[in-house]
Amino acid sequence: MLFFFPLASSPICTVQGCHFRNLSKEFAAMGAQRVGISTDTVDKQAHFAQQRSFDYPLLSDVDGVVSELFGVRRGRLAKLRRSVVARQAVRRRRHTRRRGLLARLLPVRRVTFVIDTDRTILKVISNEVRASVHADQALRFLQNHNVPTIGEKHTAANQPPQQGKSEPTGDWFREPETADEPSLARPYTLAAARTNSDGNLALEAPVEALGTTAKPPRWRKNDVRGQILTYCAQSPSVAEIAAGLSLPLGATRFLVDDLAAQGYLRVRAPASDSMTLDERRELIRKTLRGLRAL
């Protein structure tokens, strides 16, 4: 359980953190670990945790790297956080619609991620005002979600896939998600926080998609891995995939390597030193085009 909160010791964030603390026994019974994170400094997080007697860790993401990778960081307006906090007492007396403006000025969105042991995001909960909803919905999801044990996972892995069985959808988000809406699961999350592939793929290595009719992937419609498979129909290089889909280069190399290991992609060896002059020029053009797109 990883929950983002905008500002340590603020009223709404205090309610959110304390509710996760109060449901400690319930989460422990489900085998769930709770971790809070914000862009506050380590000292502020330590003071917040000690003041409210939190029994779970609070992480400091001062530079906003983790928030950016999870897609919860706001834009340039986050720089106005200090002025907003200074006027927070005055704004409480104003109309409630001011809350929407205050939320847009905070550094990160209030989002909770329920993450499985294999680093798969099972549920995303987003609510700016009703802070207690995060712990309640996360606990309710865990109670209703049939998480198989290690033995059951072992048995399921050795069984052949059932034909015609669709992927369970469930209540993934608090609000219905449109098909064109980008996924909150960033490539960094899908790559399990890894930035380099085991095979050390060359940036100029051509990648082509293979036929997947025998074992079609069971990903969500907006999964970045599906975008990579579609883009590889043109046999681009690893660098062109990262540039064309606006993906981090390290995560792209890992995802391509992982998809190749699963049989969805084929990575051909890059051209050797015996290339002709025209082939070298074409390679340089593609490299420059990819760098400009980055």
CSV table of C-alpha atoms in Angstrom, one decimal:
chain,number,residue,atom,x,y,z
A,1,MET,CA,0.0,0.0,0.0
A,2,LEU,CA,1.7,3.2,-1.2
A,3,PHE,CA,-0.3,6.4,-0.5
A,4,PHE,CA,0.8,9.9,-1.6
A,5,PHE,CA,-0.2,12.9,0.4
A,6,PRO,CA,0.5,16.6,-0.5
A,7,LEU,CA,1.6,18.1,2.7
A,8,ALA,CA,2.8,16.7,6.0
A,9,SER,CA,0.8,17.8,9.2
A,10,SER,CA,-1.9,19.5,7.1
A,11,PRO,CA,-5.4,18.8,8.3
A,12,ILE,CA,-6.6,16.6,5.5
A,13,CYS,CA,-3.3,14.7,5.3
A,14,THR,CA,-3.4,14.1,9.0
A,15,VAL,CA,-6.9,12.6,8.7
A,16,GLN,CA,-5.6,10.4,5.8
A,17,GLY,CA,-2.5,9.2,7.7
A,18,CYS,CA,-4.3,8.6,11.0
A,19,HIS,CA,-7.0,6.5,9.3
A,20,PHE,CA,-4.3,4.3,7.9
A,21,ARG,CA,-2.9,4.0,11.4
A,22,ASN,CA,-6.3,3.3,13.0
A,23,LEU,CA,-6.8,0.4,10.6
A,24,SER,CA,-3.5,-1.2,11.5
A,25,LYS,CA,-4.9,-4.5,12.7
A,26,GLU,CA,-7.2,-4.9,9.7
A,27,PHE,CA,-4.4,-4.3,7.2
A,28,ALA,CA,-2.1,-6.7,9.2
A,29,ALA,CA,-4.8,-9.4,9.0
A,30,MET,CA,-4.7,-9.0,5.2
A,31,GLY,CA,-0.9,-9.1,5.1
A,32,ALA,CA,-0.7,-5.6,3.7
A,33,GLN,CA,2.1,-3.2,4.4
A,34,ARG,CA,1.4,0.6,4.5
A,35,VAL,CA,3.9,3.2,3.3
A,36,GLY,CA,3.2,7.0,3.0
A,37,ILE,CA,5.2,9.4,0.8
A,38,SER,CA,5.2,13.1,0.0
A,39,THR,CA,7.6,15.8,-1.2
A,40,ASP,CA,8.3,17.0,2.4
A,41,THR,CA,11.7,16.8,3.8
A,42,VAL,CA,13.0,14.0,6.0
A,43,ASP,CA,12.7,16.2,9.2
A,44,LYS,CA,9.1,17.1,8.4
A,45,GLN,CA,8.2,13.5,7.8
A,46,ALA,CA,9.9,12.4,11.0
A,47,HIS,CA,8.1,15.1,13.0
A,48,PHE,CA,4.7,14.1,11.4
A,49,ALA,CA,5.2,10.4,12.1
A,50,GLN,CA,6.3,11.1,15.7
A,51,GLN,CA,3.5,13.6,16.4
A,52,ARG,CA,0.8,11.2,15.2
A,53,SER,CA,2.4,7.9,16.4
A,54,PHE,CA,2.3,6.3,12.9
A,55,ASP,CA,3.2,2.6,12.9
A,56,TYR,CA,4.3,2.6,9.3
A,57,PRO,CA,7.2,4.4,7.4
A,58,LEU,CA,6.9,7.8,5.7
A,59,LEU,CA,9.2,8.4,2.8
A,60,SER,CA,10.6,11.7,1.6
A,61,ASP,CA,10.5,12.5,-2.1
A,62,VAL,CA,11.9,16.0,-2.0
A,63,ASP,CA,13.0,16.1,-5.6
A,64,GLY,CA,9.7,14.6,-6.8
A,65,VAL,CA,11.2,11.7,-8.8
A,66,VAL,CA,9.0,9.0,-7.4
A,67,SER,CA,5.9,11.2,-7.7
A,68,GLU,CA,6.7,11.9,-11.3
A,69,LEU,CA,7.2,8.2,-12.1
A,70,PHE,CA,3.9,7.3,-10.5
A,71,GLY,CA,2.2,10.1,-12.4
A,72,VAL,CA,0.9,12.0,-9.4
A,73,ARG,CA,3.1,15.1,-9.5
A,74,ARG,CA,1.4,18.3,-10.4
A,75,GLY,CA,2.9,20.9,-12.7
A,76,ARG,CA,4.7,24.2,-12.2
A,77,LEU,CA,2.0,25.4,-9.9
A,78,ALA,CA,3.5,23.2,-7.2
A,79,LYS,CA,6.1,25.8,-6.7
A,80,LEU,CA,3.5,28.0,-5.1
A,81,ARG,CA,3.0,25.5,-2.2
A,82,ARG,CA,4.6,27.7,0.4
A,83,SER,CA,2.4,30.7,-0.3
A,84,VAL,CA,-0.6,28.5,-0.3
A,85,VAL,CA,0.2,27.0,3.0
A,86,ALA,CA,0.8,30.4,4.5
A,87,ARG,CA,-2.7,31.5,3.5
A,88,GLN,CA,-4.4,28.2,4.3
A,89,ALA,CA,-6.0,29.5,7.5
A,90,VAL,CA,-7.6,32.4,5.6
A,91,ARG,CA,-8.9,30.3,2.8
A,92,ARG,CA,-10.7,28.0,5.2
A,93,ARG,CA,-13.3,30.7,5.7
A,94,ARG,CA,-13.9,31.2,2.0
A,95,HIS,CA,-16.3,29.3,-0.2
A,96,THR,CA,-15.8,25.6,-0.5
A,97,ARG,CA,-15.0,25.8,-4.2
A,98,ARG,CA,-11.7,27.3,-3.2
A,99,ARG,CA,-10.7,23.8,-2.3
A,100,GLY,CA,-10.4,22.9,-5.9
A,101,LEU,CA,-7.9,25.7,-6.5
A,102,LEU,CA,-5.9,24.7,-3.3
A,103,ALA,CA,-5.7,21.1,-4.6
A,104,ARG,CA,-4.3,22.2,-7.9
A,105,LEU,CA,-1.6,24.2,-6.1
A,106,LEU,CA,-0.3,21.4,-4.0
A,107,PRO,CA,2.8,19.5,-5.1
A,108,VAL,CA,1.2,16.0,-5.6
A,109,ARG,CA,-2.2,14.5,-6.0
A,110,ARG,CA,-3.7,12.5,-3.1
A,111,VAL,CA,-3.6,9.0,-4.6
A,112,THR,CA,-3.3,5.5,-3.1
A,113,PHE,CA,-1.8,2.5,-4.9
A,114,VAL,CA,-2.5,-1.0,-3.9
A,115,ILE,CA,0.5,-3.0,-5.2
A,116,ASP,CA,0.8,-6.8,-5.3
A,117,THR,CA,3.9,-8.7,-4.2
A,118,ASP,CA,5.0,-9.0,-7.9
A,119,ARG,CA,4.9,-5.1,-8.1
A,120,THR,CA,1.6,-5.1,-10.1
A,121,ILE,CA,-0.7,-2.2,-9.4
A,122,LEU,CA,-4.1,-3.8,-8.4
A,123,LYS,CA,-6.1,-0.6,-7.6
A,124,VAL,CA,-5.7,3.2,-7.7
A,125,ILE,CA,-7.7,5.4,-5.3
A,126,SER,CA,-7.9,9.1,-5.9
A,127,ASN,CA,-9.8,11.6,-3.7
A,128,GLU,CA,-8.5,15.0,-2.7
A,129,VAL,CA,-11.0,16.0,0.0
A,130,ARG,CA,-12.4,12.8,1.6
A,131,ALA,CA,-9.1,11.5,3.0
A,132,SER,CA,-10.6,8.6,4.9
A,133,VAL,CA,-11.8,7.1,1.7
A,134,HIS,CA,-8.3,6.0,0.8
A,135,ALA,CA,-7.8,3.5,3.7
A,136,ASP,CA,-11.5,2.4,3.6
A,137,GLN,CA,-11.5,1.6,-0.1
A,138,ALA,CA,-8.0,0.0,0.0
A,139,LEU,CA,-9.1,-2.3,2.9
A,140,ARG,CA,-12.4,-3.2,1.2
A,141,PHE,CA,-10.6,-4.0,-2.0
A,142,LEU,CA,-8.1,-6.3,-0.2
A,143,GLN,CA,-11.0,-8.1,1.6
A,144,ASN,CA,-12.9,-8.7,-1.6
A,145,HIS,CA,-9.8,-9.5,-3.7
A,146,ASN,CA,-9.0,-13.2,-3.8
A,147,VAL,CA,-5.2,-13.1,-3.5
A,148,PRO,CA,-3.9,-16.7,-4.2
A,149,THR,CA,-1.4,-18.2,-1.8
A,150,ILE,CA,2.1,-19.2,-3.0
A,151,GLY,CA,1.0,-22.8,-3.4
A,152,GLU,CA,-2.0,-21.8,-5.4
A,153,LYS,CA,0.1,-19.6,-7.7
A,154,HIS,CA,2.4,-22.6,-8.2
A,155,THR,CA,-0.5,-24.8,-9.2
A,156,ALA,CA,-2.0,-22.2,-11.5
A,157,ALA,CA,1.3,-21.7,-13.2
A,158,ASN,CA,1.5,-25.4,-14.1
A,159,GLN,CA,-2.1,-25.5,-15.5
A,160,PRO,CA,-2.8,-24.7,-19.1
A,161,PRO,CA,-4.6,-21.5,-19.8
A,162,GLN,CA,-8.4,-21.7,-20.1
A,163,GLN,CA,-9.9,-20.7,-23.4
A,164,GLY,CA,-12.4,-17.9,-23.4
A,165,LYS,CA,-11.6,-16.7,-19.9
A,166,SER,CA,-11.4,-12.9,-19.8
A,167,GLU,CA,-9.3,-10.9,-17.4
A,168,PRO,CA,-11.2,-9.8,-14.3
A,169,THR,CA,-11.7,-6.1,-14.3
A,170,GLY,CA,-13.4,-5.2,-11.0
A,171,ASP,CA,-13.5,-1.7,-9.5
A,172,TRP,CA,-10.1,-0.5,-10.5
A,173,PHE,CA,-10.7,3.2,-10.1
A,174,ARG,CA,-13.0,5.3,-8.0
A,175,GLU,CA,-14.4,6.9,-11.2
A,176,PRO,CA,-14.9,5.1,-14.5
A,177,GLU,CA,-11.8,5.3,-16.8
A,178,THR,CA,-12.1,6.2,-20.4
A,179,ALA,CA,-10.3,4.2,-23.0
A,180,ASP,CA,-8.2,7.1,-24.1
A,181,GLU,CA,-7.1,8.1,-20.6
A,182,PRO,CA,-3.4,7.4,-20.0
A,183,SER,CA,-2.6,4.8,-17.4
A,184,LEU,CA,-1.4,5.9,-14.0
A,185,ALA,CA,1.0,2.9,-14.0
A,186,ARG,CA,4.2,4.4,-15.4
A,187,PRO,CA,6.9,2.4,-17.3
A,188,TYR,CA,9.1,2.8,-14.1
A,189,THR,CA,6.5,0.8,-12.2
A,190,LEU,CA,6.1,-1.9,-14.9
A,191,ALA,CA,9.8,-2.2,-15.0
A,192,ALA,CA,9.9,-2.9,-11.2
A,193,ALA,CA,12.1,0.2,-10.6
A,194,ARG,CA,14.8,-1.2,-12.8
A,195,THR,CA,16.5,1.1,-15.3
A,196,ASN,CA,18.7,-1.3,-17.2
A,197,SER,CA,17.9,-4.6,-19.0
A,198,ASP,CA,19.7,-7.8,-18.2
A,199,GLY,CA,20.7,-8.2,-21.8
A,200,ASN,CA,22.2,-4.7,-22.2
A,201,LEU,CA,20.3,-4.0,-25.4
A,202,ALA,CA,22.0,-1.8,-27.9
A,203,LEU,CA,20.1,1.4,-28.6
A,204,GLU,CA,20.4,0.8,-32.4
A,205,ALA,CA,19.2,-2.8,-32.2
A,206,PRO,CA,16.1,-3.3,-34.5
A,207,VAL,CA,13.0,-4.7,-32.8
A,208,GLU,CA,10.1,-6.4,-34.5
A,209,ALA,CA,6.8,-7.7,-33.2
A,210,LEU,CA,6.0,-11.4,-33.5
A,211,GLY,CA,2.6,-13.0,-34.0
A,212,THR,CA,0.8,-13.3,-30.6
A,213,THR,CA,-2.4,-15.1,-31.7
A,214,ALA,CA,-1.4,-18.2,-29.9
A,215,LYS,CA,-1.0,-16.4,-26.6
A,216,PRO,CA,-2.5,-13.0,-26.7
A,217,PRO,CA,-1.4,-10.6,-23.9
A,218,ARG,CA,-3.9,-10.0,-21.2
A,219,TRP,CA,-3.1,-6.4,-20.5
A,220,ARG,CA,-5.3,-3.4,-20.0
A,221,LYS,CA,-6.2,-1.4,-23.1
A,222,ASN,CA,-3.9,1.5,-22.3
A,223,ASP,CA,-0.9,-0.6,-21.1
A,224,VAL,CA,2.4,0.8,-22.4
A,225,ARG,CA,3.5,-2.7,-23.3
A,226,GLY,CA,0.7,-2.9,-25.8
A,227,GLN,CA,1.8,0.4,-27.2
A,228,ILE,CA,5.3,-1.0,-27.7
A,229,LEU,CA,4.0,-4.0,-29.5
A,230,THR,CA,2.0,-1.8,-31.9
A,231,TYR,CA,4.9,0.5,-32.5
A,232,CYS,CA,7.2,-2.4,-33.2
A,233,ALA,CA,5.2,-3.3,-36.3
A,234,GLN,CA,7.5,-0.8,-38.1
A,235,SER,CA,10.7,-2.6,-36.8
A,236,PRO,CA,12.1,0.5,-35.1
A,237,SER,CA,15.2,0.5,-32.9
A,238,VAL,CA,15.2,0.6,-29.2
A,239,ALA,CA,16.0,4.3,-29.2
A,240,GLU,CA,13.2,5.0,-31.7
A,241,ILE,CA,10.7,3.3,-29.5
A,242,ALA,CA,11.7,5.4,-26.5
A,243,ALA,CA,11.5,8.6,-28.6
A,244,GLY,CA,8.3,7.8,-30.4
A,245,LEU,CA,6.4,6.8,-27.3
A,246,SER,CA,8.1,9.4,-25.0
A,247,LEU,CA,9.3,6.7,-22.6
A,248,PRO,CA,12.4,6.7,-20.3
A,249,LEU,CA,15.2,5.0,-22.2
A,250,GLY,CA,16.2,2.7,-19.3
A,251,ALA,CA,12.6,1.5,-18.7
A,252,THR,CA,12.2,1.0,-22.5
A,253,ARG,CA,15.3,-1.2,-22.7
A,254,PHE,CA,14.0,-3.4,-19.8
A,255,LEU,CA,10.4,-3.6,-21.2
A,256,VAL,CA,11.7,-4.6,-24.7
A,257,ASP,CA,14.0,-7.2,-23.2
A,258,ASP,CA,11.1,-8.5,-21.1
A,259,LEU,CA,8.7,-8.7,-24.0
A,260,ALA,CA,11.3,-10.4,-26.1
A,261,ALA,CA,11.8,-13.0,-23.3
A,262,GLN,CA,8.0,-13.6,-23.3
A,263,GLY,CA,8.0,-14.2,-27.1
A,264,TYR,CA,6.2,-11.0,-28.1
A,265,LEU,CA,9.2,-9.3,-29.7
A,266,ARG,CA,12.4,-10.2,-31.5
A,267,VAL,CA,15.5,-8.1,-31.1
A,268,ARG,CA,17.8,-8.5,-34.0
A,269,ALA,CA,21.5,-7.9,-33.6
A,270,PRO,CA,22.7,-4.4,-34.6
A,271,ALA,CA,24.6,-3.9,-37.8
A,272,SER,CA,28.2,-4.8,-37.6
A,273,ASP,CA,31.3,-2.8,-38.6
A,274,SER,CA,30.9,-4.2,-42.1
A,275,MET,CA,28.1,-1.8,-42.9
A,276,THR,CA,28.2,0.0,-46.2
A,277,LEU,CA,28.5,3.8,-46.3
A,278,ASP,CA,24.8,4.3,-47.1
A,279,GLU,CA,23.8,2.0,-44.2
A,280,ARG,CA,26.0,4.0,-41.8
A,281,ARG,CA,24.4,7.3,-43.0
A,282,GLU,CA,20.9,5.9,-42.6
A,283,LEU,CA,21.8,4.7,-39.0
A,284,ILE,CA,23.1,8.2,-38.2
A,285,ARG,CA,19.9,9.8,-39.5
A,286,LYS,CA,17.8,7.5,-37.4
A,287,THR,CA,19.9,8.2,-34.3
A,288,LEU,CA,19.7,12.0,-34.8
A,289,ARG,CA,16.0,11.8,-35.4
A,290,GLY,CA,15.5,9.8,-32.2
A,291,LEU,CA,17.7,12.2,-30.2
A,292,ARG,CA,15.7,15.2,-31.5
A,293,ALA,CA,12.5,13.6,-30.5
A,294,LEU,CA,13.8,13.0,-27.0
